[in-house]
XYZ file of C-alpha atoms in Angstrom:
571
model
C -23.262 -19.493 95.012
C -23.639 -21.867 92.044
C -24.266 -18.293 89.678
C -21.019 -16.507 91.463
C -18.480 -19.605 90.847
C -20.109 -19.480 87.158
C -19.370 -15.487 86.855
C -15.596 -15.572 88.433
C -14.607 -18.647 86.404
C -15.872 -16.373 83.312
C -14.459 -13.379 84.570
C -11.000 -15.356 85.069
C -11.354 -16.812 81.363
C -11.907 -13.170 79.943
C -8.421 -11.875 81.915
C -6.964 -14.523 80.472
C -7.470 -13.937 77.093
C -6.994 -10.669 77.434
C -3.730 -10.725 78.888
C -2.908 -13.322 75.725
C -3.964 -10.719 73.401
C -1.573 -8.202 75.220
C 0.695 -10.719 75.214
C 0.301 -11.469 71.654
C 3.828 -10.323 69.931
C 4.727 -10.992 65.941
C 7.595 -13.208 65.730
C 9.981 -13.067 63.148
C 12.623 -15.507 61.162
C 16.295 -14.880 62.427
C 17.170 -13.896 58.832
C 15.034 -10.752 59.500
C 17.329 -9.426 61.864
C 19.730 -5.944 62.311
C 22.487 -5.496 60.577
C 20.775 -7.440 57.508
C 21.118 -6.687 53.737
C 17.934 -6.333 51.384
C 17.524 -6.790 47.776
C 17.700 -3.466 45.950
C 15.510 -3.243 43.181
C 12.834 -5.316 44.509
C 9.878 -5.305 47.102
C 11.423 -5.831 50.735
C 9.744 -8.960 51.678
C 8.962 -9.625 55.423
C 7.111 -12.402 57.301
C 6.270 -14.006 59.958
C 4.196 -15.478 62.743
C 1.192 -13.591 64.891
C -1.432 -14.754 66.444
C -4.497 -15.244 64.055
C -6.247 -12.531 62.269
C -3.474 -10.163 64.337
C -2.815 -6.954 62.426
C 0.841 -6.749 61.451
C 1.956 -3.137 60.902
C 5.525 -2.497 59.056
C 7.001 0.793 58.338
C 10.528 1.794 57.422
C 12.633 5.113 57.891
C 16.149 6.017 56.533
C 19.306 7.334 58.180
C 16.899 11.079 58.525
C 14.574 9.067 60.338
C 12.083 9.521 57.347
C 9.822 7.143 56.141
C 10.137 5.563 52.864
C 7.023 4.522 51.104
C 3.527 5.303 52.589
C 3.871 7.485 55.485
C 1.498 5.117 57.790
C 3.639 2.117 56.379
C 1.946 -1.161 55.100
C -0.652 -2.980 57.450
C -1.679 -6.876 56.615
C -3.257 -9.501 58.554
C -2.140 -13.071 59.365
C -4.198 -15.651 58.816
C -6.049 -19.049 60.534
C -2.474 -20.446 60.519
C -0.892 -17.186 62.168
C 1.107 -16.627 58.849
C 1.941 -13.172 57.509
C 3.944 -11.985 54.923
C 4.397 -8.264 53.666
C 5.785 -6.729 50.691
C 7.299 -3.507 51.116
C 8.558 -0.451 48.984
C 12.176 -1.001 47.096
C 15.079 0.726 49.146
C 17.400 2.802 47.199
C 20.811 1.185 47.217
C 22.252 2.127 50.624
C 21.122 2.604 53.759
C 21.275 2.399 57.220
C 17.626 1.963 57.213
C 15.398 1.219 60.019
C 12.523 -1.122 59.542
C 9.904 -1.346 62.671
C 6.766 -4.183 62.650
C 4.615 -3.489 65.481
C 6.932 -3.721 68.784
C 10.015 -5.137 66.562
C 12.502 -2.724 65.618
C 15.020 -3.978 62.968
C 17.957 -1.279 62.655
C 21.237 -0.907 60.370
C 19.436 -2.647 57.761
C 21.178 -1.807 54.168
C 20.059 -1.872 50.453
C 22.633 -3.295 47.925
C 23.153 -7.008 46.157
C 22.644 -10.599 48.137
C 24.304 -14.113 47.266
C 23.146 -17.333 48.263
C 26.414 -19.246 48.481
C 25.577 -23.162 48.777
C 27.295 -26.076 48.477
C 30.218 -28.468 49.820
C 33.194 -27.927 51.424
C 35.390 -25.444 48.936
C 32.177 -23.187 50.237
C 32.631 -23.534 53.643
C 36.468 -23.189 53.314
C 37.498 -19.831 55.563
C 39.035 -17.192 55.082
C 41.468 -18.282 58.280
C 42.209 -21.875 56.177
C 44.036 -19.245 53.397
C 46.167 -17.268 55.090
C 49.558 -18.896 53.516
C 48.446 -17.394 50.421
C 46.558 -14.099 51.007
C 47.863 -13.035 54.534
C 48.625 -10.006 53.514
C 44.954 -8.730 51.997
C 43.321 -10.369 54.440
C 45.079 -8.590 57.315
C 43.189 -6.209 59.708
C 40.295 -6.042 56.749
C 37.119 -4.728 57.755
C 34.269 -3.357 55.878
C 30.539 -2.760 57.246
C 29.253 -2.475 53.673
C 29.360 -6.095 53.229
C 27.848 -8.758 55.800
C 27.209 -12.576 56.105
C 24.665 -14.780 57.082
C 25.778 -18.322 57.813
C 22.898 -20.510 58.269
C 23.849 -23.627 60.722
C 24.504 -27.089 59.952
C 21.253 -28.839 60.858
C 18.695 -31.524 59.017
C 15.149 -32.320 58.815
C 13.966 -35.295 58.127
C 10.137 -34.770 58.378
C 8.942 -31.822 57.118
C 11.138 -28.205 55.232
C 11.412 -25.698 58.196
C 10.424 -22.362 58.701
C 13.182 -21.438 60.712
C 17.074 -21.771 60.817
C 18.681 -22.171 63.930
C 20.302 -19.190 66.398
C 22.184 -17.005 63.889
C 22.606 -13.415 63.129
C 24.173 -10.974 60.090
C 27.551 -10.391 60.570
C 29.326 -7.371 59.502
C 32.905 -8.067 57.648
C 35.188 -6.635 60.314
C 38.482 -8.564 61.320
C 37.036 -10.058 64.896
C 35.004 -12.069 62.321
C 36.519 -12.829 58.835
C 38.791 -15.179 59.860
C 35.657 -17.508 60.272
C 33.940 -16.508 56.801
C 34.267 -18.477 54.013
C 36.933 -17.506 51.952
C 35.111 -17.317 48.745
C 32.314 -15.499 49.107
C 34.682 -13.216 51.080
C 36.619 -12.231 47.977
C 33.858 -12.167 45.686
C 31.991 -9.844 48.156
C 34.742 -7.508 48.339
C 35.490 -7.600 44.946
C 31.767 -6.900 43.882
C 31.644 -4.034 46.547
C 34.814 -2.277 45.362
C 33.717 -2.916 41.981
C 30.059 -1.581 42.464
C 30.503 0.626 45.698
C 26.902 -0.936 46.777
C 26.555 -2.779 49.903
C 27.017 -7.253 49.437
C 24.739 -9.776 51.414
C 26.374 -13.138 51.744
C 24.086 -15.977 52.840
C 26.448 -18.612 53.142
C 24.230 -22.137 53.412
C 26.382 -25.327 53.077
C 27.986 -28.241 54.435
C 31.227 -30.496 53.247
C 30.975 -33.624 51.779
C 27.318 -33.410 51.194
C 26.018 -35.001 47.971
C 23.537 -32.456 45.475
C 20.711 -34.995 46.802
C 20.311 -33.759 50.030
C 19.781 -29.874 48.416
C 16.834 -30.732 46.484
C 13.124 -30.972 47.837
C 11.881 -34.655 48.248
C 9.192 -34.044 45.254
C 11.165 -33.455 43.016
C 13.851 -36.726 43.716
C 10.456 -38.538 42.790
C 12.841 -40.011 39.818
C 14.877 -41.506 41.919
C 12.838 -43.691 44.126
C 15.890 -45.318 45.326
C 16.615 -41.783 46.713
C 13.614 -41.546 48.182
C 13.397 -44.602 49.896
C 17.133 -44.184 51.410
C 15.379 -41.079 53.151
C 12.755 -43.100 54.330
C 15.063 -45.944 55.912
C 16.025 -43.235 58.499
C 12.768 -40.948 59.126
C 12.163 -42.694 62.394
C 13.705 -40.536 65.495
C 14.391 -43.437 67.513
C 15.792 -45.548 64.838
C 18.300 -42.491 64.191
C 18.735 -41.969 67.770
C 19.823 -46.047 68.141
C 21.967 -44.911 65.074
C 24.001 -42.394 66.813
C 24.241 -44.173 70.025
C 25.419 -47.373 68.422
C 27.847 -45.346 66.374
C 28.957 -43.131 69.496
C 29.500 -46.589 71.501
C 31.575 -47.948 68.890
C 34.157 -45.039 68.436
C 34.267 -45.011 72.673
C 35.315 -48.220 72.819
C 38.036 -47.805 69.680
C 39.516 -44.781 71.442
C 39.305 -46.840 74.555
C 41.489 -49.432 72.008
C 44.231 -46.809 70.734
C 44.541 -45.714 74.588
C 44.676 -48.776 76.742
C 46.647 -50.454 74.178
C 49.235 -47.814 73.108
C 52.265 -48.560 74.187
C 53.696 -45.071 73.742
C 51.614 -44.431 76.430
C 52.284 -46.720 78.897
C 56.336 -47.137 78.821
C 58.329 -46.379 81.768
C 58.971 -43.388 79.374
C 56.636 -42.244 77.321
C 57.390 -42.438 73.646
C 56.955 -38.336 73.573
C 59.445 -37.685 76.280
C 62.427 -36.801 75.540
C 64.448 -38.701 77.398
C 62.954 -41.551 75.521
C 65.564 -43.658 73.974
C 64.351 -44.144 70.028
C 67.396 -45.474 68.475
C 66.403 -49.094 67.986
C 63.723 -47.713 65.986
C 63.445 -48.245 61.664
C 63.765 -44.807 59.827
C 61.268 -43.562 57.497
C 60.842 -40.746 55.114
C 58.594 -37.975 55.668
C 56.661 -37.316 53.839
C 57.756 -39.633 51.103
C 56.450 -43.079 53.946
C 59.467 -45.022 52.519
C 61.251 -47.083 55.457
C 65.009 -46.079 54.520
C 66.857 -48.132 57.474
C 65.579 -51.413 59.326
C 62.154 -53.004 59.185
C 58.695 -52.618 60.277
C 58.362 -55.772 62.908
C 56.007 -58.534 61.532
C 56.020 -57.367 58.195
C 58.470 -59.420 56.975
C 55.985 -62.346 57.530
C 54.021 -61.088 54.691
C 54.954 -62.797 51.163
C 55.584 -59.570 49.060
C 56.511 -56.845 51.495
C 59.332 -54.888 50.948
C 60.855 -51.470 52.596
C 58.836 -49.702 50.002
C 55.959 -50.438 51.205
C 56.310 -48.092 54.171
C 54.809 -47.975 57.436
C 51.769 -48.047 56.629
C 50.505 -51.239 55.279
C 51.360 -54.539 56.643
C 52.604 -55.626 53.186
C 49.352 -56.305 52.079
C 46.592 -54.078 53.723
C 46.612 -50.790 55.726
C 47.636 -50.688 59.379
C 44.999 -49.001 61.126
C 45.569 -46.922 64.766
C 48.323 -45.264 66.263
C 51.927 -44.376 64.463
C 54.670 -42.826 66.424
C 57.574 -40.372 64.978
C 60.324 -38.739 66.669
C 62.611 -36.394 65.006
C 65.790 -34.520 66.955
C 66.648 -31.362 65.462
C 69.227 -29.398 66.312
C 68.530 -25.313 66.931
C 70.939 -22.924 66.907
C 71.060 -20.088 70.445
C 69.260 -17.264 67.603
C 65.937 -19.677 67.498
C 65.974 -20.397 71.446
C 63.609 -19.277 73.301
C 61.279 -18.132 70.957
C 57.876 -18.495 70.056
C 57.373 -20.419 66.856
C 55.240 -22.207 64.439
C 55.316 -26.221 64.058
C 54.212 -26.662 60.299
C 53.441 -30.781 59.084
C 51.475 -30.462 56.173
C 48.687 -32.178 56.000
C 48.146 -35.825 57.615
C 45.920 -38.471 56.902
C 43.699 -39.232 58.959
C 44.482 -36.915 62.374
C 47.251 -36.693 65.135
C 48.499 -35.492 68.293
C 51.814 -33.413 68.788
C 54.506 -32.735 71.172
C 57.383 -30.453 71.172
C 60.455 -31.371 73.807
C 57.810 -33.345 75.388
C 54.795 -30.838 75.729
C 51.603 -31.124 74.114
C 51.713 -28.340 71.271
C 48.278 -29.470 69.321
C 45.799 -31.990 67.609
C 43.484 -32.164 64.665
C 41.032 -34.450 64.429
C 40.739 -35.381 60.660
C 42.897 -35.118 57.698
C 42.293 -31.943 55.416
C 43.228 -28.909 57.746
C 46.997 -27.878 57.528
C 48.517 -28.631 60.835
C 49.997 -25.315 62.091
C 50.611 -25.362 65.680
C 52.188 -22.563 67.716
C 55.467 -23.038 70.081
C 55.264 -21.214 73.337
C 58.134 -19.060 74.145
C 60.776 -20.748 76.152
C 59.577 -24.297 74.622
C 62.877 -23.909 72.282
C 66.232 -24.724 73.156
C 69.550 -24.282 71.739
C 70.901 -27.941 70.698
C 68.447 -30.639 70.608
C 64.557 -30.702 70.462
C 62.758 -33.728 69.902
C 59.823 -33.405 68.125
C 57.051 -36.508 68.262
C 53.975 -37.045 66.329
C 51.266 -39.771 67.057
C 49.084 -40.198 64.132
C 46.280 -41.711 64.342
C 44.738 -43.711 61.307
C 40.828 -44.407 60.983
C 40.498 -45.842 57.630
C 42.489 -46.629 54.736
C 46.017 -45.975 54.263
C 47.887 -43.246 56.499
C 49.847 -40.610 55.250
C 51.656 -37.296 55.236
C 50.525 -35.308 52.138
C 53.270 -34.564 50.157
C 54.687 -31.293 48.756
C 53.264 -29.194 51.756
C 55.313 -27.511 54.109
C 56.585 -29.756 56.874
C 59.294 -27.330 58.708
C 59.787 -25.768 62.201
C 59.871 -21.947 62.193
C 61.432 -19.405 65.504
C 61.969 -16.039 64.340
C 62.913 -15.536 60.517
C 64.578 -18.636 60.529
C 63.110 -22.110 59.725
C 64.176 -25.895 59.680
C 63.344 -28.237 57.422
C 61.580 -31.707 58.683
C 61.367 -33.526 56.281
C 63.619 -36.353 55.846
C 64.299 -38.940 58.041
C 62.066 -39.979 60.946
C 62.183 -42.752 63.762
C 58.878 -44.540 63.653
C 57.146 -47.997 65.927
C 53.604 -48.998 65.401
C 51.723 -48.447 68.234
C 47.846 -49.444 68.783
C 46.646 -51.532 65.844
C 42.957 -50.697 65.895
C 40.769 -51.558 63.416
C 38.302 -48.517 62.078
C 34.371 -48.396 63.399
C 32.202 -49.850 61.607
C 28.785 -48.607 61.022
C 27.584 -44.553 61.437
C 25.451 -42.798 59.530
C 26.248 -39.306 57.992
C 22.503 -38.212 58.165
C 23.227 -34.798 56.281
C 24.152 -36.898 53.289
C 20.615 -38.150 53.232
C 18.318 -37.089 50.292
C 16.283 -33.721 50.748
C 17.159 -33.066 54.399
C 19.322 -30.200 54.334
C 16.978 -28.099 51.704
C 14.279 -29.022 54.770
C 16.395 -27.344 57.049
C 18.719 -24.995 55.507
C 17.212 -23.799 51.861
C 13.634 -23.834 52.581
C 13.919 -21.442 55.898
C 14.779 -18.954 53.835
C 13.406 -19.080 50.202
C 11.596 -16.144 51.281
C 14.447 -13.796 51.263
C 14.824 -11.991 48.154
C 18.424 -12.540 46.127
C 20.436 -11.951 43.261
C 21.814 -15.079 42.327
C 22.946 -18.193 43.909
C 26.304 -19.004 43.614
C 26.814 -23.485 43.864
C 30.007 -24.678 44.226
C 29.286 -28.630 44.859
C 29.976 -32.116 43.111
C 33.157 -33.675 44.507
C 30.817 -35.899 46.349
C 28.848 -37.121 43.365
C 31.458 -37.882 41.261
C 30.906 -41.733 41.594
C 27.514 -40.974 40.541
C 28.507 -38.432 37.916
C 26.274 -39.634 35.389
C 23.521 -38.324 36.676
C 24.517 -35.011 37.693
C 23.370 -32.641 34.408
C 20.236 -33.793 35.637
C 20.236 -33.430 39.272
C 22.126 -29.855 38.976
C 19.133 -28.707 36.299
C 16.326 -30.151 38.614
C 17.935 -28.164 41.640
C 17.798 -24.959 39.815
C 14.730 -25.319 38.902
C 13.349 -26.356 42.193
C 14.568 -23.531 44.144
C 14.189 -20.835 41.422
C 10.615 -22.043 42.168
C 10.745 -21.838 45.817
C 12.389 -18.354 45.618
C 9.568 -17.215 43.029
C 11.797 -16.194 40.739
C 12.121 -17.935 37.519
C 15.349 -15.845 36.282
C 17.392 -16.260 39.363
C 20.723 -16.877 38.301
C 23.446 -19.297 39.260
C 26.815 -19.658 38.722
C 28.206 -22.800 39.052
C 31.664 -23.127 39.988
C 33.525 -25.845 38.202
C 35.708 -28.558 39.866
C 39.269 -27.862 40.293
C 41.626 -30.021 39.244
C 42.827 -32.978 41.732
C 44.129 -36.175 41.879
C 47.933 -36.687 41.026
C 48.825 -37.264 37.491
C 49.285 -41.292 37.543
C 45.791 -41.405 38.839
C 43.983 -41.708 35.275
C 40.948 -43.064 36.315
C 40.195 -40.943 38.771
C 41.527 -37.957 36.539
C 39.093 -39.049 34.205
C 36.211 -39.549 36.454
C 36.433 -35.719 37.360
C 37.034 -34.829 33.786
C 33.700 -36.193 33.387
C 31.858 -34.637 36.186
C 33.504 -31.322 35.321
C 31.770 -31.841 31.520
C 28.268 -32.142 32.940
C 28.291 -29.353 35.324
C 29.127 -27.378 32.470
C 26.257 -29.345 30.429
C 23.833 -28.116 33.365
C 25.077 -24.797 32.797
C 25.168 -24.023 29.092
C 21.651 -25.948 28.872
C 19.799 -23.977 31.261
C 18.792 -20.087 31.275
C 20.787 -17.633 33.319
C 23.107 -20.663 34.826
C 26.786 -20.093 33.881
C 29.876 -22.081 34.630
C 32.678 -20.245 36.293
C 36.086 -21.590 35.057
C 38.245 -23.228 38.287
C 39.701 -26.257 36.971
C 43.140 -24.806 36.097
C 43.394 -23.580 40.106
C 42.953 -27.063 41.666
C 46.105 -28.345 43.800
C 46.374 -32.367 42.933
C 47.157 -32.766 46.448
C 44.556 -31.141 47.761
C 40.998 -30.915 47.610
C 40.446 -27.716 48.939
C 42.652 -25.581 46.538
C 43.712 -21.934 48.758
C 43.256 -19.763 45.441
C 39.385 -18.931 46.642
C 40.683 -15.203 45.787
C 41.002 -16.119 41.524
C 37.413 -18.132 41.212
C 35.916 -15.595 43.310
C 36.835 -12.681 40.795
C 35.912 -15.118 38.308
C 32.613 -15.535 40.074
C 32.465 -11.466 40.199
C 33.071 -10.998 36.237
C 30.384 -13.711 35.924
C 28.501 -11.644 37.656
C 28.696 -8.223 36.351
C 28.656 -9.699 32.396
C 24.887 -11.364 33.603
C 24.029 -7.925 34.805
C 24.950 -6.173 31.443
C 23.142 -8.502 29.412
C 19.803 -8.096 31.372
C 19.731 -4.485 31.083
């Protein structure tokens, strides 16, 4: 009995195994997936996961269904730590191709030229943020030839990552553009008219993020204040208490801005329209100015005067809520109509209401507020229009020279002007938070490293508004990043074109003129003192007024002539 419990618990063992080992599949990174776009001119490189010492078998066939390279494809083995990587035959440029590794079938796979685009904001800016400017281009575009990758947001504090989070290649068609970013959409279908070969975008960044957290911890070992900030916040739970904390706090402020609104809690609400507003100062919009009457309590405060605006107290910002209310008379042509509410742009974010329905909110300052009017909203006569702004640090405003007008039809009314405003919640801002992506080194953990792997033909880095106040050490930083990943990516001539600052900040603001002056000088240092990097001219297409200037179609042809002049001199 003793012998036949022995044999069935080795029997049972051996089924096991053996239905692991049928079990066994080769897992892939999601940047190896259909629709994706290889490097012509170079090896396809593929990898992986197995189990250990599997065989890992990869062949590939073209549109005929015949197989490119050896007709058996390329067999290697993955090792103790169930790695595997493959290098495969060069594709000719063009495709579809169809690339199969063991049970894993990878299909619509094209040959042509692939982009790393990394950096802040002005990267992730989309093609749906430019429409004022380019609606007409951008308009029912599609193209299959040229597809994106955009690797998610995430960080990693504890070790660089082998994977990205759930993502696939999209093709450009015009269910998805909108959500692209704008320029590595015109410089991919620039490039592609240009060339007639098939663009990869791999679109890996995140706004506001410093150059610090791009590079690899080793090589911030300089910088052992950078280092250490890292460190401060590897702990999970710390980071956890972190968040909490911070999610607690902002709660209990938007608890604030409710509970003690008054704009909400009126017999009439101060976004109804039968809400009676005429005791109320008048301001300018988008000027702030107070034009008639005075902001009570501010008069208290040695210095203020109607200048000052609504904002401020007289000597510091008024943090909270701000109420407008505008009338605006329509004629019987725009009743009834569907239309478009444009206010600029609004520091910090707001809440709006058309003839006392909700019409739209956004929730920080840079997007331009658009926000649709049903049909039937509209009346002939009056329509009161209210905004509650909402102001989480610093000094509130409307941006000016942006469009602030209401538009039904072709015709359009102007709003700006004169405004009833009241104060409503004073709330102070939140204190504490942690923007974790800003940390040193975790975002090339999470989103360079995943994919250093994947073959490309230049990186294109458009970054450094958020190291300005530490501009004088960016040459440095910029050449140590290129160096680093050119490194990582194996490839010692991978080129990058850096795309210089735009111009910003209004003309009275010297210091801060100067400051990007300055930062604008050493990205061009980095450039002209480091092989195959070249600065792409943008400063001459900045808006001062904004940050995120819409002319992403200029820089990326400039980006694109870059591009094709690099290519000329290495042949």
């Amino acid at each position: 009995m003793k012998h036949s419990v022995k044999y069935i618990a080795s029997l049972l063992a051996m089924l096991y195994m053996g239905a692991m080992e049928c079990d066994a599949k080769v897992t892939l990174p999601r940047i190896l997936s259909p629709g994706m776009v290889v490097q012509r001119e170079h090896p396809v490189v593929l990898w992986g996961k197995a189990d250990p010492g599997e065989t890992v078998t990869v062949k590939i066939t073209d549109s005929r269904n015949k197989t490119v390279g050896p007709r058996k494809g390329i067999s290697v083995t993955s090792g103790d730590d169930g790695q595997w990587r493959a290098e495969y035959s060069e594709l000719k440029a063009g495709g579809p191709y169809t690339i199969t590794i063991n049970d894993i079938t990878i299909d619509n796979v094209l040959s042509g030229d692939v982009y790393l685009f990394s950096g802040q904001s002005n990267i992730d800016l989309t093609v749906g943020r430019v429409t004022d400017m380019f609606a007409d281009e951008i308009a029912s575009y599609s193209n299959d030839k040229i597809r994106h990758f955009n690797v998610p947001n995430a960080y990693e504090f504890h070790q660089p990552l082998d994977d990205v989070k759930n993502c696939t290649w999209q093709p450009t068609t015009d269910e998805q553009l909108m959500a692209f970013s704008a320029l590595a959409y015109f410089f991919s279908k620039e490039l592609n008219e240009r060339t007639g070969l098939p663009v990869g975008i791999i679109r890996s960044s995140w706004g506001g993020t410093p150059i610090e957290s791009w590079i690899k911890e080793e090589r911030l070992a300089e910088f052992p204040g950078l280092v250490n900030k890292k460190r401060i916040y590897e702990d999970d739970a710390y980071r956890n208490r972190i968040n909490q904390l911070a999610g607690e706090s902002s709660a209990r402020r938007q608890s604030l801005l409710y509970a003690t609104d008054p704009g909400l809690h009126d017999a009439v609400k101060w976004y109804e329209p039968a809400f009676d507003d005429s005791d109320w100062p008048t301001v300018e919009i988008p000027s702030g100015s107070v034009t008639d009457g005075t902001i009570a309590g501010d008069d208290i405060h040695c210095g203020w005067k109607a200048a000052d605006g609504w904002a401020t107290d007289g000597l510091n910002p008024v943090n909270g809520s701000h109420w407008f209310r505008k009338t605006v008379s329509l004629p019987s042509s725009m009743a009834g109509k569907p239309g478009l509410l444009r206010l600029g742009c609004i520091v910090d974010a707001d809440s709006v209401y058309v003839n006392g329905t909700f019409v739209g909110t956004v929730s920080y300052q840079y997007p331009p507020r658009k926000y649709p009017i049903p049909a039937g909203l509209l009346k002939e006569g009056d329509n009161q229009i209210t905004i509650r702004l909402f102001s989480n640090g610093g000094r509130a405003n409307f941006v000016p020279e942006k469009p602030y007008k209401l538009i039904a039809g072709d015709e359009e009314i102007n709003l700006e002007g004169a405004w009833k405003y009241h104060r409503g919640a004073v709330v102070p801002p939140v204190q504490g938070g942690v923007s974790f992506n800003y940390i040193p080194a975790v975002l090339y953990n999470a989103m360079i490293h995943p994919i250093i792997n994947y073959p490309v033909n230049g990186v294109v880095w458009y970054q450094g508004e958020s190291n300005v106040d530490t501009r004088n050490s960016y040459t440095y930083m910029l050449k140590t990043l290129m160096d680093s990943w050119r490194a990582d990516f194996n490839d010692r001539d991978m080129p990058f074109y850096i795309v210089e600052l735009a111009d910003f900040l209004h003309k009275d603001d010297r210091g801060g003129r100067a400051a990007w002056a300055e930062m604008r000088r050493n990205q061009a240092e980095a450039a002209k003192s480091t092989h195959n990097a070249y600065l792409v001219p943008n400063s001459d297409l900045g808006e001062w007024n904004d940050i995120h200037p819409l002319d992403k179609k200029t820089v990326g042809h400039r980006v694109v002539e870059a591009v094709i002049k690099h290519n000329e001199i290495k042949k």
